[in-house]
Coordinates of C-alpha atoms in Angstrom, one line a residue:
Chain A
M97 CA -8.2 15.7 -24.7
E98 CA -12.2 17.0 -25.6
K99 CA -13.9 13.3 -25.8
N100 CA -15.9 11.9 -23.1
K101 CA -14.8 14.9 -20.8
S102 CA -17.6 15.0 -18.6
W103 CA -17.4 14.9 -14.9
K104 CA -19.6 12.4 -14.7
T105 CA -17.1 10.1 -16.8
L106 CA -14.2 11.4 -15.0
F107 CA -16.0 10.0 -11.3
A108 CA -17.1 6.5 -13.0
A109 CA -13.6 6.1 -14.6
F110 CA -11.7 5.4 -12.0
F111 CA -15.1 3.8 -9.5
R112 CA -14.0 0.9 -12.0
I113 CA -10.0 1.3 -11.6
G114 CA -10.7 1.2 -7.8
L115 CA -13.7 -1.9 -8.6
F116 CA -11.8 -3.5 -10.4
T117 CA -8.1 -3.8 -9.5
F118 CA -7.1 -6.7 -6.1
G119 CA -4.1 -6.0 -4.6
G120 CA -4.1 -2.6 -4.9
G121 CA -0.6 -0.3 -6.0
F122 CA 0.9 -2.0 -9.4
A123 CA -1.8 -4.3 -9.8
M124 CA -4.1 -1.5 -11.0
L125 CA -1.6 0.3 -13.7
P126 CA -3.1 -1.4 -16.5
L127 CA -6.4 -1.1 -15.9
I128 CA -6.2 2.9 -15.8
E129 CA -3.3 2.8 -19.0
K130 CA -7.6 1.0 -20.9
E131 CA -9.3 3.4 -19.1
V132 CA -7.3 6.8 -19.6
V133 CA -5.7 5.8 -22.3
E134 CA -7.6 3.3 -24.4
K135 CA -11.2 4.4 -24.3
L136 CA -11.4 7.9 -23.1
G137 CA -8.2 9.2 -24.6
W138 CA -7.7 11.6 -21.6
A139 CA -3.6 11.1 -22.0
E140 CA -1.4 9.6 -24.9
K141 CA 0.3 5.9 -24.4
E142 CA 4.2 7.6 -24.2
E143 CA 2.9 10.4 -21.5
I144 CA 1.5 7.1 -19.6
L145 CA 4.5 5.6 -18.2
D146 CA 5.2 9.1 -16.9
I147 CA 2.6 9.6 -14.8
F148 CA 2.7 6.5 -13.4
A149 CA 7.0 7.3 -12.8
L150 CA 5.1 10.7 -11.2
A151 CA 2.9 8.6 -8.9
Q152 CA 4.7 6.6 -8.3
S153 CA 7.6 8.9 -6.6
V154 CA 5.5 10.9 -4.5
P155 CA 4.2 10.6 -1.2
G156 CA 0.5 8.7 -1.4
A157 CA -0.6 5.3 -3.3
I158 CA 0.0 4.9 -6.8
G159 CA -3.9 4.3 -7.6
V160 CA -4.7 7.5 -5.5
N161 CA -2.1 9.6 -7.5
T162 CA -2.7 9.0 -10.8
A163 CA -6.3 9.6 -9.8
V164 CA -5.4 13.0 -8.7
F165 CA -2.8 13.9 -11.1
I166 CA -5.6 12.9 -14.2
G167 CA -8.3 14.7 -12.7
G168 CA -6.7 18.0 -11.9
R169 CA -5.4 17.4 -15.7
L170 CA -8.7 17.3 -16.7
Y171 CA -10.5 19.4 -14.8
G172 CA -8.0 21.1 -12.1
V173 CA -8.1 20.4 -8.2
P174 CA -12.1 19.9 -8.0
G175 CA -11.0 17.4 -10.7
A176 CA -8.4 15.9 -8.9
I177 CA -11.2 15.9 -5.9
V178 CA -14.0 14.0 -7.9
A179 CA -11.1 12.2 -9.6
L180 CA -9.7 11.1 -6.1
L181 CA -13.6 10.5 -4.8
G182 CA -14.0 7.6 -7.8
V183 CA -11.6 5.7 -6.7
V184 CA -12.0 4.7 -3.2
T185 CA -15.6 5.3 -3.4
P186 CA -15.7 1.2 -3.4
S187 CA -12.5 0.5 -1.5
I188 CA -14.9 2.0 1.3
L189 CA -18.2 0.7 1.0
I190 CA -16.6 -2.4 0.3
I191 CA -14.5 -2.8 3.6
L192 CA -17.4 -1.1 5.9
I193 CA -19.6 -4.2 5.0
I194 CA -17.1 -6.4 5.6
A195 CA -15.6 -5.0 8.6
Q196 CA -19.5 -4.8 10.0
F197 CA -19.2 -8.7 9.2
F198 CA -15.7 -9.1 10.7
V199 CA -16.8 -7.7 14.4
Q200 CA -19.8 -10.7 14.8
F201 CA -18.2 -12.7 13.4
Q202 CA -14.3 -13.3 14.1
T203 CA -14.9 -15.6 17.0
N204 CA -16.7 -17.6 15.6
P205 CA -14.1 -20.8 15.3
Y206 CA -15.0 -21.2 11.6
V207 CA -14.0 -18.1 11.2
A208 CA -11.5 -17.8 13.5
S209 CA -10.0 -21.7 11.7
A210 CA -10.1 -20.0 8.2
F211 CA -8.2 -16.5 9.6
N212 CA -5.6 -19.3 10.7
G213 CA -5.2 -20.2 7.5
V214 CA -4.4 -16.5 5.6
R215 CA -2.2 -15.6 8.5
A216 CA -0.3 -17.8 7.0
A217 CA -1.0 -17.0 3.5
V218 CA -0.2 -12.6 4.3
V219 CA 3.6 -13.9 5.8
G220 CA 4.1 -15.1 2.2
L221 CA 2.6 -13.2 0.3
I222 CA 5.1 -10.1 2.2
A223 CA 8.1 -11.9 2.3
A224 CA 7.0 -12.6 -1.4
A225 CA 6.7 -8.8 -2.1
A226 CA 10.3 -7.5 -0.1
V227 CA 11.7 -10.2 -2.8
R228 CA 10.1 -8.8 -5.5
V229 CA 10.9 -5.2 -4.4
G230 CA 14.9 -5.3 -3.3
R231 CA 15.3 -7.4 -7.1
E232 CA 14.3 -3.4 -8.7
A233 CA 15.5 -1.3 -5.4
I234 CA 18.7 -2.6 -5.0
I235 CA 21.2 -2.1 -7.4
D236 CA 24.9 -1.9 -5.7
R237 CA 26.7 -2.3 -2.8
F238 CA 25.4 1.3 -0.8
G239 CA 21.7 -0.1 -1.2
L240 CA 22.4 -3.2 -0.4
V241 CA 23.4 -2.0 3.1
I242 CA 20.7 0.4 3.2
A243 CA 18.4 -2.3 2.7
L244 CA 19.8 -4.6 5.7
G245 CA 20.5 -1.2 8.3
A246 CA 16.1 -0.6 7.7
L247 CA 15.3 -3.5 8.2
L248 CA 17.6 -4.2 11.6
L249 CA 16.0 -1.1 11.9
S250 CA 12.5 -1.1 11.8
V251 CA 13.4 -5.1 13.6
F252 CA 14.4 -3.4 16.4
K253 CA 12.5 -0.7 16.7
I254 CA 15.6 1.4 17.3
I255 CA 13.6 4.6 15.7
P256 CA 10.8 5.3 14.2
V257 CA 9.4 3.9 10.9
I258 CA 9.3 7.6 9.3
W259 CA 12.4 8.4 10.8
V260 CA 14.4 4.8 9.1
M261 CA 13.2 6.6 5.6
V262 CA 14.3 10.0 6.4
L263 CA 17.9 8.6 7.0
G264 CA 18.0 6.8 3.7
G265 CA 17.2 9.3 2.2
L266 CA 19.8 11.5 3.5
S267 CA 21.9 8.7 2.3
G268 CA 20.3 7.9 -0.7
Y269 CA 21.2 12.0 -0.9
L270 CA 24.9 12.7 0.6
Y271 CA 26.3 9.0 -0.8
Y272 CA 25.1 9.5 -4.6
T273 CA 25.6 13.1 -4.6
T274 CA 28.9 13.5 -4.1
K275 CA 29.8 10.0 -6.2
G276 CA 28.7 11.5 -9.4
G277 CA 26.4 9.2 -10.5
Q278 CA 25.0 5.4 -9.3
G279 CA 27.1 2.2 -10.0
Chain B
M17 CA -9.1 12.9 20.9
I18 CA -8.9 9.1 18.8
L19 CA -10.2 11.1 15.8
M20 CA -7.1 13.5 16.3
Q21 CA -5.4 10.5 16.8
L22 CA -6.4 8.9 13.3
F23 CA -5.9 11.4 11.2
T24 CA -2.7 12.5 12.4
S25 CA -0.9 9.1 12.2
F26 CA -2.9 8.3 8.6
F27 CA -2.2 11.6 7.6
K28 CA 1.5 11.0 8.6
I29 CA 0.9 6.8 6.4
G30 CA -0.1 8.8 3.8
L31 CA 2.8 11.1 3.4
F32 CA 5.3 8.4 4.1
T33 CA 3.8 6.0 1.4
I34 CA 6.5 6.7 -1.6
G35 CA 7.4 3.9 -3.9
G36 CA 4.0 0.8 -3.9
G37 CA 3.2 -1.9 -2.6
Y38 CA 3.7 -2.7 1.0
A39 CA 6.4 0.1 2.3
M40 CA 3.6 0.9 4.7
L41 CA 3.0 -1.6 6.4
A42 CA 5.3 -1.3 9.4
L43 CA 4.9 1.9 9.3
I44 CA 1.0 1.7 10.0
Q45 CA 2.1 -1.9 12.4
E46 CA 3.9 0.9 14.5
E47 CA 0.9 3.6 14.6
I48 CA -1.6 0.7 15.7
V49 CA 0.4 -0.7 18.4
R50 CA 1.6 2.8 20.0
Y51 CA -2.6 3.8 20.1
G52 CA -3.7 -0.1 20.9
W53 CA -6.4 0.6 18.1
M54 CA -6.3 -3.3 17.6
T55 CA -4.3 -6.2 18.6
P56 CA -2.0 -7.3 16.0
Q57 CA -3.6 -10.3 14.9
E58 CA -6.3 -8.4 13.7
F59 CA -3.7 -6.3 11.8
V60 CA -2.5 -9.4 10.1
D61 CA -6.3 -10.5 10.0
I62 CA -6.9 -6.8 7.6
V63 CA -3.7 -7.6 5.6
G64 CA -5.3 -10.3 4.1
I65 CA -8.5 -9.3 3.7
A66 CA -7.2 -5.9 2.1
E67 CA -5.5 -8.4 -0.6
M68 CA -8.6 -9.8 -1.3
T69 CA -10.6 -6.9 -1.5
P70 CA -10.1 -3.8 -4.6
G71 CA -8.8 -0.8 -3.8
P72 CA -5.6 0.3 -2.6
I73 CA -4.1 -1.0 0.5
A74 CA -3.6 1.9 2.0
V75 CA -7.0 2.3 1.1
N76 CA -9.0 -0.7 2.9
A77 CA -6.4 -0.7 5.9
A78 CA -7.7 3.3 6.5
T79 CA -11.4 2.7 6.3
F80 CA -11.0 -1.2 7.9
I81 CA -8.2 0.6 10.6
G82 CA -10.3 4.0 11.4
Y83 CA -14.5 1.9 11.4
G84 CA -12.6 -0.1 14.0
A85 CA -11.1 2.9 16.2
A86 CA -14.2 4.5 16.0
G87 CA -17.0 3.9 14.2
L88 CA -18.4 5.5 10.6
R89 CA -16.9 8.7 11.0
G90 CA -13.7 7.2 12.1
A91 CA -13.5 5.5 8.6
L92 CA -13.7 8.5 6.9
L93 CA -11.5 10.1 9.0
A94 CA -8.8 8.3 8.6
T95 CA -9.7 7.6 4.8
T96 CA -9.7 11.2 4.4
A97 CA -6.2 11.3 5.9
V98 CA -4.6 8.9 4.2
V99 CA -5.2 10.0 0.4
L100 CA -4.7 13.9 1.4
P101 CA -1.0 14.0 1.0
S102 CA -1.5 12.1 -2.1
L103 CA -3.9 14.6 -3.5
I104 CA -0.9 18.1 -1.9
S105 CA 1.5 16.0 -4.0
V106 CA 0.8 14.9 -7.1
L107 CA -0.7 18.7 -7.5
I108 CA 2.2 20.2 -5.9
V109 CA 4.8 18.3 -8.2
S110 CA 2.9 18.4 -11.4
K111 CA 3.8 22.0 -12.3
F112 CA 7.1 21.7 -11.3
W113 CA 7.6 17.5 -13.2
E114 CA 9.8 18.4 -15.7
R115 CA 12.8 19.9 -13.4
Y116 CA 11.6 17.3 -10.7
K117 CA 12.8 14.4 -12.5
T118 CA 15.9 15.5 -13.6
S119 CA 16.6 17.2 -10.7
K120 CA 20.3 15.4 -9.6
G121 CA 19.2 15.8 -6.0
V122 CA 15.5 14.3 -6.0
Q123 CA 17.2 11.4 -7.4
A124 CA 19.9 11.0 -5.4
T125 CA 16.8 10.5 -2.8
F126 CA 14.8 8.7 -4.1
A127 CA 18.2 6.0 -4.8
G128 CA 18.4 6.2 -0.8
I129 CA 14.8 6.1 -0.2
R130 CA 14.1 3.2 -2.5
P131 CA 16.5 0.7 -0.6
V132 CA 14.8 1.6 2.8
V133 CA 11.8 0.0 1.2
A134 CA 12.7 -2.9 0.4
G135 CA 14.5 -3.3 4.1
L136 CA 10.7 -2.4 5.2
V137 CA 9.0 -4.7 4.1
G138 CA 11.1 -7.8 4.5
A139 CA 11.1 -6.3 8.5
A140 CA 7.0 -6.0 7.9
A141 CA 7.5 -10.3 6.2
I142 CA 9.6 -10.5 10.0
L143 CA 6.9 -8.5 12.4
V144 CA 3.8 -10.2 10.6
G145 CA 5.8 -13.7 10.8
S146 CA 6.6 -13.9 14.3
T147 CA 2.6 -12.6 15.1
S148 CA 1.3 -15.5 12.6
L149 CA 3.9 -18.5 13.5
Q150 CA 2.7 -18.8 17.1
V151 CA -1.4 -17.8 17.3
L152 CA -1.8 -21.2 17.9
A153 CA 1.0 -22.5 20.3
S154 CA 1.9 -19.8 22.5
G155 CA 5.1 -18.3 22.4
F156 CA 6.2 -21.8 19.8
I157 CA 6.0 -21.7 16.2
H158 CA 3.8 -23.4 14.5
L159 CA 5.1 -25.3 12.3
P160 CA 2.1 -26.2 9.9
T161 CA 2.1 -22.4 9.7
L162 CA 5.5 -22.3 8.9
A163 CA 4.9 -24.5 6.5
L164 CA 2.2 -22.8 4.8
S165 CA 3.8 -19.6 4.8
I166 CA 7.0 -21.2 3.2
I167 CA 4.8 -22.5 0.3
V168 CA 2.9 -19.3 -0.3
F169 CA 6.6 -17.7 -0.1
L170 CA 7.9 -20.3 -3.1
G171 CA 4.8 -20.2 -4.9
L172 CA 4.6 -16.5 -5.6
I173 CA 8.4 -15.6 -6.2
Y174 CA 8.8 -19.3 -8.6
R175 CA 5.3 -19.7 -9.8
K176 CA 3.5 -16.6 -10.0
W177 CA 0.7 -17.8 -8.2
D178 CA -2.6 -15.3 -8.1
P179 CA -2.4 -13.6 -4.6
I180 CA -6.3 -14.0 -3.8
R181 CA -6.5 -16.7 -4.9
V182 CA -4.0 -18.3 -2.9
L183 CA -5.8 -16.4 0.4
L184 CA -9.3 -17.8 -0.1
A185 CA -7.2 -21.8 -0.3
C186 CA -5.5 -20.4 2.6
A187 CA -9.1 -20.3 4.2
L188 CA -9.6 -23.2 3.2
I189 CA -6.6 -25.1 4.4
G190 CA -7.1 -23.5 7.9
L191 CA -10.7 -24.6 8.0
I192 CA -9.6 -27.8 7.9
I193 CA -6.6 -28.5 9.5
F194 CA -6.3 -25.4 11.8

């Protein structure tokens, strides 16, 4: 725990994590494990899985949540903020640069054609993510009903997305606590 | 006024980003449409850009949309707002983690939220698809785009293609045939 402990290494470690992980979320976890467990020794190997579980079961992006947890454990709230700044700074800088160009070149015919291809890919990408998440998340018939209900409520804009999530959490609570377990 | 809207919207987006992945896309799209910060098409472009650049997608989207809506100040404010729930929730929950983790109520609630997230990602695919697939022929499904989407989908699921290479390849294809 004590080795490599400094504000600078904390910021730099999460800056690297933010800079070198594409696709966000789960893509960050292997690099976080390498930096935090293997290189810096800030957490034990068995511990890190528990930390990832926590990061996934509270609000916020997973990479950001992990940064907050590790930083907070090392230096309290200021440490959490430093780690958080480290992990988001690369994103902010890169996106700001791209945003400048995007506004300028959006109407350029070559850029427009290229983005027609990108848009097609994005549809496939999100659909694939839906299948991947669905395989993990839908474990019984109740889950299937909830997932389809959420899909329909959202596509036809029947109620706001937030209420869909609240309803899902509530029905999960009622169903699984009264049924006394999953399955 | 617009700064206030950005802050509350992205705080809400951060707060309801649970379980990672693309869970927040449907919510981001809903907020964008409500305030008219950008067109649905620009939103799809941003998802593509966010995927090709490093960092969490929610953070990338917040910076981009904030910048488009209110310049540098908007970008920083939206980004702060989207990560603030992380800071609060992690610091609180880490204190009670042992009890939180084993609580039947918490587990049951998450067992209900997880399939919702899957449904919402599916909805995002449909909503984004309905924007993307008619870009060239307004109102009609553009078949080459649809074909490309399906190929990408199958490649990602069955061949484990790398998403960044897929996006770059599709940009190139777009340049040649669209």
